[in-house]
């Protein structure tokens, strides 16, 4: 993939299939480990279905991998706007771009664009990061962390443990743009 000319979305389905096969697992075995439907996993591997954040985390846990393994990290610390790696960590109406990743995986920074009504999934999820930090650049975001609701607007920030069950939604009529910082990087 040529990252210098355009931000190309990573093929997480193909990467999941490669990791599953390298571990000698069948789709049926992965379905049992993850608690997800075999046909859904097949569609996910073929890029014919999108995973919620919670579903993607279940698959990664079942494979014994961190979600960050599924995405290429930039080779340098400088990431120009048009060179940010597009990724999809799950959710509906969401486009993630990996802006930076520490050389040793100690931090991951994402710019996420969320369409009106876009969300991280109906089911709260836990992310394998000790600390999540989010700041809203544009729009509105409602975040639920361990049964607490936070309404964020431009310039607002929230820090919490990624290990606490959480999810989020753009409640507004316009797109929302946020920056996520995950430490250590998953």
Coordinates of C-alpha atoms in Angstrom, one line a residue:
X1 CA 0.0 0.0 0.0
X2 CA 1.3 3.4 -0.9
X3 CA 0.8 5.6 2.2
X4 CA 2.6 8.5 0.8
X5 CA 0.0 9.4 -1.8
X6 CA -3.3 8.8 0.0
X7 CA -4.7 7.5 3.2
X8 CA -5.8 4.0 2.3
X9 CA -8.1 2.0 4.6
X10 CA -6.5 -1.0 6.0
X11 CA -7.9 -4.5 5.3
X12 CA -8.6 -5.7 8.8
X13 CA -10.7 -8.6 7.6
X14 CA -7.7 -10.0 5.6
X15 CA -5.4 -9.4 8.6
X16 CA -7.9 -11.2 10.9
X17 CA -8.1 -14.1 8.5
X18 CA -4.3 -14.3 8.3
X19 CA -3.9 -14.3 12.1
X20 CA -6.7 -16.8 12.6
X21 CA -5.1 -19.2 10.0
X22 CA -1.6 -18.7 11.4
X23 CA -3.0 -19.9 14.8
X24 CA -4.6 -22.9 13.1
X25 CA -8.1 -21.9 14.0
X26 CA -11.2 -22.5 12.0
X27 CA -14.0 -20.0 11.8
X28 CA -16.1 -22.2 14.0
X29 CA -13.4 -22.3 16.7
X30 CA -13.1 -18.5 16.5
X31 CA -16.9 -18.2 16.8
X32 CA -16.9 -20.3 19.9
X33 CA -14.0 -18.4 21.5
X34 CA -15.4 -15.0 20.7
X35 CA -19.1 -15.7 21.2
X36 CA -19.9 -14.2 17.8
X37 CA -21.7 -15.8 14.9
X38 CA -19.6 -17.8 12.4
X39 CA -21.3 -16.2 9.4
X40 CA -20.7 -12.8 10.8
X41 CA -17.0 -13.6 11.2
X42 CA -16.8 -14.9 7.7
X43 CA -18.4 -11.7 6.3
X44 CA -16.0 -9.7 8.5
X45 CA -13.0 -11.5 7.1
X46 CA -14.2 -10.9 3.6
X47 CA -14.8 -7.1 4.3
X48 CA -18.5 -7.7 3.7
X49 CA -19.5 -6.6 7.2
X50 CA -18.4 -3.9 9.6
X51 CA -17.8 -4.8 13.3
X52 CA -18.9 -2.7 16.2
X53 CA -16.1 -1.8 18.6
X54 CA -17.3 -4.4 21.1
X55 CA -17.4 -7.1 18.4
X56 CA -13.9 -6.2 17.1
X57 CA -12.5 -6.4 20.7
X58 CA -14.1 -9.8 21.2
X59 CA -12.4 -11.1 18.1
X60 CA -9.1 -9.7 19.1
X61 CA -9.4 -11.1 22.6
X62 CA -10.3 -14.5 21.1
X63 CA -7.2 -14.4 19.0
X64 CA -5.1 -13.1 21.9
X65 CA -4.0 -10.0 20.0
X66 CA -4.2 -6.2 20.7
X67 CA -6.4 -4.3 18.2
X68 CA -3.5 -2.1 17.2
X69 CA -1.9 -5.2 15.5
X70 CA -4.5 -4.9 12.8
X71 CA -3.4 -1.5 11.6
X72 CA -0.1 -0.3 10.1
X73 CA 1.6 2.4 12.1
X74 CA 3.3 5.2 10.4
X75 CA 7.1 4.7 10.0
X76 CA 8.0 8.1 11.3
X77 CA 6.8 10.4 14.0
X78 CA 5.7 13.0 11.4
X79 CA 2.3 12.3 9.9
X80 CA 1.0 14.8 7.4
X81 CA -2.8 15.2 7.2
X82 CA -3.1 13.5 3.8
X83 CA -0.8 10.7 5.0
X84 CA -2.7 9.6 8.1
X85 CA -3.5 5.9 7.9
X86 CA -7.3 5.3 7.6
X87 CA -8.6 2.6 9.9
X88 CA -11.8 1.3 11.2
X89 CA -11.9 0.3 14.9
X90 CA -15.6 -0.4 14.7
X91 CA -18.7 1.6 15.2
X92 CA -21.4 3.1 12.9
X93 CA -20.9 6.3 10.8
X94 CA -17.2 6.5 11.9
X95 CA -13.9 7.1 10.1
X96 CA -10.7 6.8 12.1
X97 CA -7.3 8.0 11.0
X98 CA -4.1 7.0 12.9
X99 CA -2.2 10.2 13.5
X100 CA 0.7 8.9 15.6
X101 CA 1.9 5.8 17.2
X102 CA 4.8 5.8 19.6
X103 CA 7.8 3.9 18.4
X104 CA 7.4 1.3 21.2
X105 CA 3.6 1.3 21.1
X106 CA 3.2 3.5 24.2
X107 CA 0.6 5.8 22.7
X108 CA -1.9 5.8 19.8
X109 CA -3.5 9.1 18.6
X110 CA -6.6 8.9 16.4
X111 CA -8.6 11.6 14.6
X112 CA -12.2 10.3 14.4
X113 CA -14.9 11.8 12.2
X114 CA -18.4 10.8 13.4
X115 CA -21.5 11.3 11.2
X116 CA -24.7 12.6 12.8
X117 CA -26.1 9.7 14.8
X118 CA -22.8 7.8 14.5
X119 CA -21.8 5.8 17.5
X120 CA -19.3 3.3 19.0
X121 CA -22.0 0.5 19.2
X122 CA -25.0 -0.1 21.4
X123 CA -23.0 -2.4 23.6
X124 CA -20.5 -0.7 26.0
X125 CA -17.0 -2.0 25.4
X126 CA -13.6 -2.1 27.2
X127 CA -10.5 -1.1 25.3
X128 CA -7.2 -2.6 26.2
X129 CA -5.7 0.7 27.1
X130 CA -5.0 2.0 30.6
X131 CA -6.0 5.6 29.7
X132 CA -8.3 7.0 27.1
X133 CA -8.3 10.7 26.5
X134 CA -10.8 12.4 24.1
X135 CA -11.2 16.0 23.0
X136 CA -13.8 17.3 20.8
X137 CA -12.6 19.6 18.0
X138 CA -15.9 20.1 16.3
X139 CA -19.5 19.1 17.0
X140 CA -21.0 17.3 19.9
X141 CA -20.3 13.9 21.6
X142 CA -22.1 12.1 24.3
X143 CA -19.9 9.6 26.1
X144 CA -21.0 6.9 28.6
X145 CA -18.4 5.6 31.0
X146 CA -19.3 3.1 33.7
X147 CA -22.9 4.3 33.7
X148 CA -22.0 8.0 33.8
X149 CA -23.0 10.3 30.9
X150 CA -20.8 13.1 29.7
X151 CA -21.9 15.6 27.1
X152 CA -19.0 17.2 25.3
X153 CA -18.8 20.2 22.9
X154 CA -15.9 21.8 21.1
X155 CA -12.9 22.2 23.3
X156 CA -14.2 19.8 26.0
X157 CA -12.0 16.8 27.0
X158 CA -12.5 13.7 29.0
X159 CA -10.0 11.2 30.5
X160 CA -11.0 7.8 31.7
X161 CA -9.7 4.2 31.9
X162 CA -10.2 2.4 28.6
X163 CA -10.9 -0.7 30.7
X164 CA -14.1 0.8 32.1
X165 CA -17.1 -0.1 30.0
X166 CA -17.9 2.8 27.7
X167 CA -19.5 3.9 24.4
X168 CA -20.3 7.1 22.7
X169 CA -22.6 8.8 20.1
X170 CA -22.8 12.0 18.1
X171 CA -26.2 13.4 19.1
X172 CA -26.0 16.4 16.9
X173 CA -27.2 17.2 13.4
X174 CA -23.6 17.9 12.1
X175 CA -20.5 15.8 11.9
X176 CA -18.3 15.6 15.0
X177 CA -14.5 15.5 14.9
X178 CA -12.6 14.2 17.9
X179 CA -9.0 13.3 18.9
X180 CA -8.5 10.1 20.9
X181 CA -5.3 9.3 22.8
X182 CA -4.9 5.8 24.0
X183 CA -2.1 4.9 26.5
X184 CA -0.5 2.4 26.3
X185 CA -1.5 1.8 22.7
X186 CA -3.5 -1.4 22.1

